Coordinates of C-alpha atoms and ligand atoms in Angstrom, one line a residue:
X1 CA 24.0 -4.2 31.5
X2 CA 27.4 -2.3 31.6
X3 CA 27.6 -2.1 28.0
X4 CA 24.9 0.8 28.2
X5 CA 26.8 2.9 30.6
X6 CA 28.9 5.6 29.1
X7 CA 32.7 5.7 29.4
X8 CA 34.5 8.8 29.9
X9 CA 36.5 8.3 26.9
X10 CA 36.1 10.6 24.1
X11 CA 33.7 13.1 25.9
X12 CA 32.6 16.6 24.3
X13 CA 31.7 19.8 26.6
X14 CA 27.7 20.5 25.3
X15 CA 26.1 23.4 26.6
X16 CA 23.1 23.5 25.0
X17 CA 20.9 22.7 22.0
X18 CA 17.4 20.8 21.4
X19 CA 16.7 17.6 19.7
X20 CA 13.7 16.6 18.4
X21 CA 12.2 12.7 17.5
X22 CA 9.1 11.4 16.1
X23 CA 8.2 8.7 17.6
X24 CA 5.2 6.1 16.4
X25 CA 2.9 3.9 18.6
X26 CA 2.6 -0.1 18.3
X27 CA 0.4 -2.5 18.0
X28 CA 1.7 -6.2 19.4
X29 CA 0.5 -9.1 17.4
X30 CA 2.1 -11.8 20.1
X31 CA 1.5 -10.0 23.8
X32 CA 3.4 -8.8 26.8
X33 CA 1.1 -8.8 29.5
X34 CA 3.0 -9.4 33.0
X35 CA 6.8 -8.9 34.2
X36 CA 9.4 -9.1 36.5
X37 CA 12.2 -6.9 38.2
X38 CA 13.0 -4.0 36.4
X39 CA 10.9 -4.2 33.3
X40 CA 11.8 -7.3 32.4
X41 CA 8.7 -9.3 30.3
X42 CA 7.9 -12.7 31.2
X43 CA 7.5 -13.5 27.4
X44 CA 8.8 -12.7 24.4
X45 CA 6.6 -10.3 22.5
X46 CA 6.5 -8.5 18.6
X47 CA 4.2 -5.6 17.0
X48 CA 3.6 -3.9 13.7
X49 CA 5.0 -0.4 13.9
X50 CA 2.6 1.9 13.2
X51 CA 2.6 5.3 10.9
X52 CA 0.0 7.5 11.8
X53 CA -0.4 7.6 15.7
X54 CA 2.7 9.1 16.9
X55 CA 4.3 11.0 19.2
X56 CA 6.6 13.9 18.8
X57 CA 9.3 15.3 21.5
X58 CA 11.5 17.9 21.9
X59 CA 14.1 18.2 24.5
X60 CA 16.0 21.2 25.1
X61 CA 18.9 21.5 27.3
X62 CA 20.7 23.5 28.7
X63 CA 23.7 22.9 31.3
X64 CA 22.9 24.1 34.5
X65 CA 25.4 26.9 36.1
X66 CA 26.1 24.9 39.5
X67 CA 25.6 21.6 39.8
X68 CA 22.6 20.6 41.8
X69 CA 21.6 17.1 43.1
X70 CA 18.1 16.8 41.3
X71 CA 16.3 16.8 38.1
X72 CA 15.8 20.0 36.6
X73 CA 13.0 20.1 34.1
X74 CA 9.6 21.5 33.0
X75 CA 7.3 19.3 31.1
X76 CA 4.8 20.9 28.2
X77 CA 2.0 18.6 26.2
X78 CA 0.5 20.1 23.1
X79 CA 2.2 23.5 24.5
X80 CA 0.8 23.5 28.0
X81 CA 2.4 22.9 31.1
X82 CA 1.6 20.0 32.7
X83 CA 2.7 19.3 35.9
X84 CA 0.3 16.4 36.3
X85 CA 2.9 14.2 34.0
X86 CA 6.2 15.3 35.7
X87 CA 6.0 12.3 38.3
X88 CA 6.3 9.9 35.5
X89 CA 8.9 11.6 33.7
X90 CA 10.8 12.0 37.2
X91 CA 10.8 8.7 38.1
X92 CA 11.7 7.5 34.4
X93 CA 15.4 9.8 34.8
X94 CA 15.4 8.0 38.2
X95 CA 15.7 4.6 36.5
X96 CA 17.8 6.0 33.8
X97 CA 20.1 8.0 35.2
X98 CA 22.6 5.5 36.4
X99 CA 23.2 4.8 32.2
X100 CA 22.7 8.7 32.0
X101 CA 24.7 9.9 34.6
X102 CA 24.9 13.4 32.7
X103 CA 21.2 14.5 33.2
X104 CA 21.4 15.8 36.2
X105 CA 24.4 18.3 34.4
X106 CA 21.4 19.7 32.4
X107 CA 18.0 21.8 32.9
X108 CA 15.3 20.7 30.2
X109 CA 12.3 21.7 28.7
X110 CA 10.5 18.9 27.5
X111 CA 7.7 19.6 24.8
X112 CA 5.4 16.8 24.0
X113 CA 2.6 16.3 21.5
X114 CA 0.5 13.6 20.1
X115 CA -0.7 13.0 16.4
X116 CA -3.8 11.2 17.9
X117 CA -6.5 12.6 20.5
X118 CA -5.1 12.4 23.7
X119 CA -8.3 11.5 25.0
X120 CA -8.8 8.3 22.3
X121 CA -8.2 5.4 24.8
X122 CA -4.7 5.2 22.4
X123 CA -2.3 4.0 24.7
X124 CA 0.6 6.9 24.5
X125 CA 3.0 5.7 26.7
X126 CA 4.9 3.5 23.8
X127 CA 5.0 6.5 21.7
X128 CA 5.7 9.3 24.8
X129 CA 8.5 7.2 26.3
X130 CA 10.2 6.0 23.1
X131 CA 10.1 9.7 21.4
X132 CA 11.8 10.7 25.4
X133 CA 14.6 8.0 25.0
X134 CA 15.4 8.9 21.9
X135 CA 15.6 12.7 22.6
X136 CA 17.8 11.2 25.6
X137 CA 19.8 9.3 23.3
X138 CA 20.8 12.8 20.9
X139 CA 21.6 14.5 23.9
X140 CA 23.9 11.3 24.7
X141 CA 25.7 11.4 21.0
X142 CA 26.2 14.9 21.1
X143 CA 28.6 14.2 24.2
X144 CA 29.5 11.3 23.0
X145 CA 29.8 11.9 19.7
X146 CA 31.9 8.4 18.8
X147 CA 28.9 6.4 19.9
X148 CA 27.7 3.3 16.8
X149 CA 23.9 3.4 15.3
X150 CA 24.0 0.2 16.4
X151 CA 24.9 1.3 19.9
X152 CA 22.3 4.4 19.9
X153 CA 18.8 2.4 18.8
X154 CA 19.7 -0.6 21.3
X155 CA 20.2 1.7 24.0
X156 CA 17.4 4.2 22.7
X157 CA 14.8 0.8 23.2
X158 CA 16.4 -0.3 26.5
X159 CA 15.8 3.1 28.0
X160 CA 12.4 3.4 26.1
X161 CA 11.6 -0.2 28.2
X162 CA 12.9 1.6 31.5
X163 CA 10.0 3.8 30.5
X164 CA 7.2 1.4 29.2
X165 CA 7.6 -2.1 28.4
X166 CA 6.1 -2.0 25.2
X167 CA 7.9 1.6 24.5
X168 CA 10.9 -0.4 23.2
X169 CA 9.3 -1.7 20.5
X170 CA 8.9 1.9 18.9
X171 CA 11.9 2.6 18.2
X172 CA 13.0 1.2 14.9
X173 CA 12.0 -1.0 12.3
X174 CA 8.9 -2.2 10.9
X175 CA 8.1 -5.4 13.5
X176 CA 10.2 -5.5 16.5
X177 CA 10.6 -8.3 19.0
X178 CA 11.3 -7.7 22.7
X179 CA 11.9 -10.3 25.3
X180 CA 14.2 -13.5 24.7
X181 CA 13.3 -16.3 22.4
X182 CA 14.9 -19.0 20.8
X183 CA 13.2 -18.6 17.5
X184 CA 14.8 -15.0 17.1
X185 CA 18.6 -15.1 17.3
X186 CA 19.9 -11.6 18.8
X187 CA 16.5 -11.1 21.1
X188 CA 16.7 -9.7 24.7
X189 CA 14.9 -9.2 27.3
X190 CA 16.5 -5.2 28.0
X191 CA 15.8 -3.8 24.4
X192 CA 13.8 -4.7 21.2
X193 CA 15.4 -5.5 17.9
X194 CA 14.3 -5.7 14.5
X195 CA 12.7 -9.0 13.3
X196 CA 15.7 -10.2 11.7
X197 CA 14.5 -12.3 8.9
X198 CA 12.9 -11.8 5.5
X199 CA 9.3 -10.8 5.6
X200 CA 6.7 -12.3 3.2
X201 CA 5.3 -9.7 0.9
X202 CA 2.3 -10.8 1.9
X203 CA 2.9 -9.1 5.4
X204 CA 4.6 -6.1 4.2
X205 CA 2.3 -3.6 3.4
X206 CA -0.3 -3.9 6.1
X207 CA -3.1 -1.6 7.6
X208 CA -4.5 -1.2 11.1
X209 CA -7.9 0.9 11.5
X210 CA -8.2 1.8 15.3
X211 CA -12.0 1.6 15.9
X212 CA -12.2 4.3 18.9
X213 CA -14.9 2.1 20.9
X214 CA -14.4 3.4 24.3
X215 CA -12.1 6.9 24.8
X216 CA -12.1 7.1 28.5
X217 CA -9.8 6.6 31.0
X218 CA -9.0 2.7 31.7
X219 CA -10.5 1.6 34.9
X220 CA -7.3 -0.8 35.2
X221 CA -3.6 0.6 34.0
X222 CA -1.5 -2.0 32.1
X223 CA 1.1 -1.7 35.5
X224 CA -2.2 -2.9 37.5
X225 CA -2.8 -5.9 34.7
X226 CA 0.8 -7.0 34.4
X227 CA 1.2 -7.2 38.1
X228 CA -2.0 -9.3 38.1
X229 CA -0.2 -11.9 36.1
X230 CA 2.3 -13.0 39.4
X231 CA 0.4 -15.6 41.0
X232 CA -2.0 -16.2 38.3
X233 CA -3.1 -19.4 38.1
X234 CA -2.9 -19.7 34.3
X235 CA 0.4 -17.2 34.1
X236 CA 2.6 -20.3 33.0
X237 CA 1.3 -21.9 30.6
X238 CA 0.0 -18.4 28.9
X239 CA 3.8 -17.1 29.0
X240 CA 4.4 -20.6 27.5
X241 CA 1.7 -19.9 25.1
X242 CA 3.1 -16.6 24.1
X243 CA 7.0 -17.9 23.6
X244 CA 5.3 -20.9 21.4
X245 CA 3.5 -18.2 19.1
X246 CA 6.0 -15.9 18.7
X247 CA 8.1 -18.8 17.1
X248 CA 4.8 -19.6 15.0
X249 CA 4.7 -15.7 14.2
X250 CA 8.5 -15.8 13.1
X251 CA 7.7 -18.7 10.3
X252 CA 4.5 -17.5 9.5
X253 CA 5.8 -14.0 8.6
X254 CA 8.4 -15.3 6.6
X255 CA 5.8 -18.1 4.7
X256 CA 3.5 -15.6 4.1
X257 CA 0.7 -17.9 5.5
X258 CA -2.1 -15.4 6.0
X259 CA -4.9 -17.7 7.1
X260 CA -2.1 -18.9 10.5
X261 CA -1.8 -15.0 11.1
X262 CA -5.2 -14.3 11.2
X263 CA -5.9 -17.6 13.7
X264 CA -2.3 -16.4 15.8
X265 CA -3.5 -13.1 16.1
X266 CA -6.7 -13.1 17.0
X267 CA -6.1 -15.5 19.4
X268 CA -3.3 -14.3 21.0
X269 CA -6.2 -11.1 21.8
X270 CA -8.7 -13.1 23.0
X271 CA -5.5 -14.7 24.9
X272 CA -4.8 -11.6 26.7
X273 CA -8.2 -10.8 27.6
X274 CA -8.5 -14.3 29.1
X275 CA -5.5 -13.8 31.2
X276 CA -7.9 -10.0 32.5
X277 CA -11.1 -12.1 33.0
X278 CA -9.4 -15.0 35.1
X279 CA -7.2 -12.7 37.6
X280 CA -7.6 -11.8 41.3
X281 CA -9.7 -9.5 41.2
X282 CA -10.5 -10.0 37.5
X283 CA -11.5 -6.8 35.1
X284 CA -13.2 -6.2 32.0
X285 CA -12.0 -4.2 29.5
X286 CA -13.6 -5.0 26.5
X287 CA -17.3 -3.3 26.3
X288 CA -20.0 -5.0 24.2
X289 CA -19.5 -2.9 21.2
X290 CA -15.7 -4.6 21.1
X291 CA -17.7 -7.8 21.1
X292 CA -20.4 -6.9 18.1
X293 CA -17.2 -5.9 16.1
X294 CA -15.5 -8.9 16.8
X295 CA -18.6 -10.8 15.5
X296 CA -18.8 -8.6 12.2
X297 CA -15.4 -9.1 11.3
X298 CA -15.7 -12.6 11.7
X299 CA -19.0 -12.8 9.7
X300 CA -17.6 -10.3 7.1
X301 CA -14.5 -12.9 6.9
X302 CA -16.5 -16.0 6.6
X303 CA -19.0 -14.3 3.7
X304 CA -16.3 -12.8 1.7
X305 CA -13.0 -14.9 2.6
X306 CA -11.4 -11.9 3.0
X307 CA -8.2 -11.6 5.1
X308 CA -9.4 -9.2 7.8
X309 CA -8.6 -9.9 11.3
X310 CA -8.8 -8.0 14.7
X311 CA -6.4 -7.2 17.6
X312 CA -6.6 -5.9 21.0
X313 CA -4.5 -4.1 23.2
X314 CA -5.3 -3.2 27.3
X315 CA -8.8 -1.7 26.5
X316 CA -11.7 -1.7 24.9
X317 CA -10.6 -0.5 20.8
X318 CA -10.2 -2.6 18.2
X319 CA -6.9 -2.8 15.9
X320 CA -8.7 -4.0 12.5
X321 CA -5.8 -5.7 10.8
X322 CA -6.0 -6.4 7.0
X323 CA -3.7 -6.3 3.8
X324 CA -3.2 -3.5 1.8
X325 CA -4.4 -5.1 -1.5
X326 CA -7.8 -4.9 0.7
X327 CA -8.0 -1.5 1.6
X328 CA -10.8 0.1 0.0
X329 CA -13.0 -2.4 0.3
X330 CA -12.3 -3.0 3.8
X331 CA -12.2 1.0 4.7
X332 CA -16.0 0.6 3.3
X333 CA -16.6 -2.3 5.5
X334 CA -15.4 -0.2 8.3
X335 CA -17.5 2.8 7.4
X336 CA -20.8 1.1 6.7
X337 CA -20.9 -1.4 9.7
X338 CA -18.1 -0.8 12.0
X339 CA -17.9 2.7 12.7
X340 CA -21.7 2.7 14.5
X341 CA -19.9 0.7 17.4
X342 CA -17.4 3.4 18.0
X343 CA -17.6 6.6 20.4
X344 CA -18.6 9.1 18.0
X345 CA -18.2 7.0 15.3
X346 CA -14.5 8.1 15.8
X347 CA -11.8 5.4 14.5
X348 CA -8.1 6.3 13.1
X349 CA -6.5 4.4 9.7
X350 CA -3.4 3.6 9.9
X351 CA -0.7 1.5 8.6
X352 CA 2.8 0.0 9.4
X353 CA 5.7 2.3 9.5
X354 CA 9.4 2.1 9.8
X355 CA 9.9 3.3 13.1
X356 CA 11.3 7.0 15.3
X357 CA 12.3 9.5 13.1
X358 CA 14.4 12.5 13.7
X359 CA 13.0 15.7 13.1
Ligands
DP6_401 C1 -1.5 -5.1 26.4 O1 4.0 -1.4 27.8 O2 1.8 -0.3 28.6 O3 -0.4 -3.4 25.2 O4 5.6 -1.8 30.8 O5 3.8 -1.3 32.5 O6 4.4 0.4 30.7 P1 4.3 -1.0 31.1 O7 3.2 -1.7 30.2 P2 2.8 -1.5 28.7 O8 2.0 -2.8 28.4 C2 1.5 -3.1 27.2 C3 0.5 -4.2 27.2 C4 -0.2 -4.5 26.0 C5 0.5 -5.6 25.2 C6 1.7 -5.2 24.4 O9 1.8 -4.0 23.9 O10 2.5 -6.1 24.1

């Protein structure tokens, strides 16, 4: 882990400036659910980028006139102060800062916003933490101004995972793979790479409606679930499960065999969920209108043969996955049947991006 500490060589004097990234949330299709150490995932995992749901960051910095011992920073989201989310950030520089050492040379104002309601049950920490890395990451360049792309998005994603696991997977390209597998040459467990093989067109222009079924506060945090997963008494043979799809995944995306995705997919969910419903003390997190979708979509698929197909992350929304070539009809679908099982009828349309932009 060396490699992501900065060397003194070829250091500029920065005094101030801001930087600002836009950074999209993610939707895994093979899941990380439990880990070890320092964010490190007991399976391999990869997502769809999305386009839509993002978050945006700016980091301005200053260098401080003494040096002080601390972290000096104020923290606004959607311009307010919020001192409520200074803990997190606190303790993310904490785990950072010995491949930053230079952030404690600097006062910041962090200002933080999301495309999507805050309150939509949308989990925000991919996009929060991987829009903060990368604002991180500029700062870094600036002073270090001989520093590779390459070098800047592997170290933007292994900071982003310092942050959230799943965080790392935001950064750059259209599916990303995190955690070590031997179907993916390049993959590590510290950052998350591109997948590095030629997609199927069949898989490249895809769409993922988030059906807003239940906006409130989770009862259990994803830290809560992936610590459930040490001593569970199926956490082998799911981690096993989850390395064994993710090579499936790799051929499938590359064949273009949409019927394998839809099966992979859905079951890797359902997988997930399992994993919730058999811990010590075991949770819920789907609600029974995740279940009456999940039944619609699968009647919808069987009566039409269309190639629709749900996902699930740590809650209770549904990702509605489907092809492009099916969009209207299935953005109908969604209107007509689907959106009654929602909060407010609420649900967000989105689709797969690229990855962080800089703004
Ligand atoms: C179910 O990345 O939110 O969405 O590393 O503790 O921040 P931390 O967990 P987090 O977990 C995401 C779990 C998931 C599956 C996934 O995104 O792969």
């Amino acid at each position: 882990m060396t490699e992501f500490k900065p060397n003194s060589i070829d250091k500029v004097e920065v005094d101030k400036g801001n930087v600002t990234w836009r950074t999209p949330s993610n939707i895994a299709l093979v899941k990380y659910w439990g880990k070890e150490g320092v964010q490190i995932p007991k399976n391999p995992s990869i997502s769809f980028t999305l386009h839509n749901c993002a978050t945006i960051t700016t980091l301005e910095f200053q260098k401080k006139g003494t040096f002080s011992d601390n972290f000096e920073f104020e923290f606004y989201f959607e311009e307010k102060i919020k001192e409520s989310f200074k803990p997190k950030i606190e303790s993310f520089f904490k785990r950072i800062e010995e491949f930053c050492p230079y952030l404690k040379a600097y006062k910041f104002i962090i200002k933080s916003e999301n495309t999507f309601p805050h309150s939509s049950g949308i989990a925000s920490s991919a996009s929060g933490m991987g829009a903060l890395a990368l604002c991180v990451m500029q700062l870094e360049k600036e002073i270090y101004p001989k520093i590779s792309e390459d070098y800047f998005y592997k170290k933007a994603s292994f900071l982003a995972r310092l942050g959230s696991g799943s965080a790392s997977r935001s950064i750059k390209g259209k599916l990303v793979v995190w955690g070590e597998s031997d179907a993916i040459p390049e993959s590590s467990n510290l950052y998350g790479i591109p997948f590095p093989f030629e997609v199927h067109d069949n898989f490249k222009e895809y769409c993922d409606t988030i059906l807003l079924v239940d906006k409130g506060q989770k009862q259990v945090s994803s830290t809560v679930g992936h610590n459930l997963m040490i001593d569970h008494p199926y956490a082998e043979r799911r981690f096993q499960q989850a390395n064994e799809n993710l090579a499936k995944i790799s051929e499938i995306l590359q064949n273009g065999d949409v019927k394998s995705f839809i099966k992979l997919v859905e079951e890797e969910a359902l997988a997930l969920h399992a994993m919730m419903l058999t811990s010590t003390p075991s949770f819920i997190l789907m609600k029974p209108n995740t279940l009456e979708i999940i039944n619609r979509i699968w009647k919808y698929r069987n009566e039409t043969d269309s190639a629709i197909c749900f996902t699930l992350d740590a809650g209770a929304n549904v990702h509605v996955l489907y092809p492009k070539s099916e969009e209207e009809t299935i953005k109908s679908f969604i209107q007509n049947e689907l959106a009654a099982f929602c909060e407010k009828e609420q649900y967000i349309h989105d689709f797969i991006g690229n990855g962080s932009e800089r703004k």
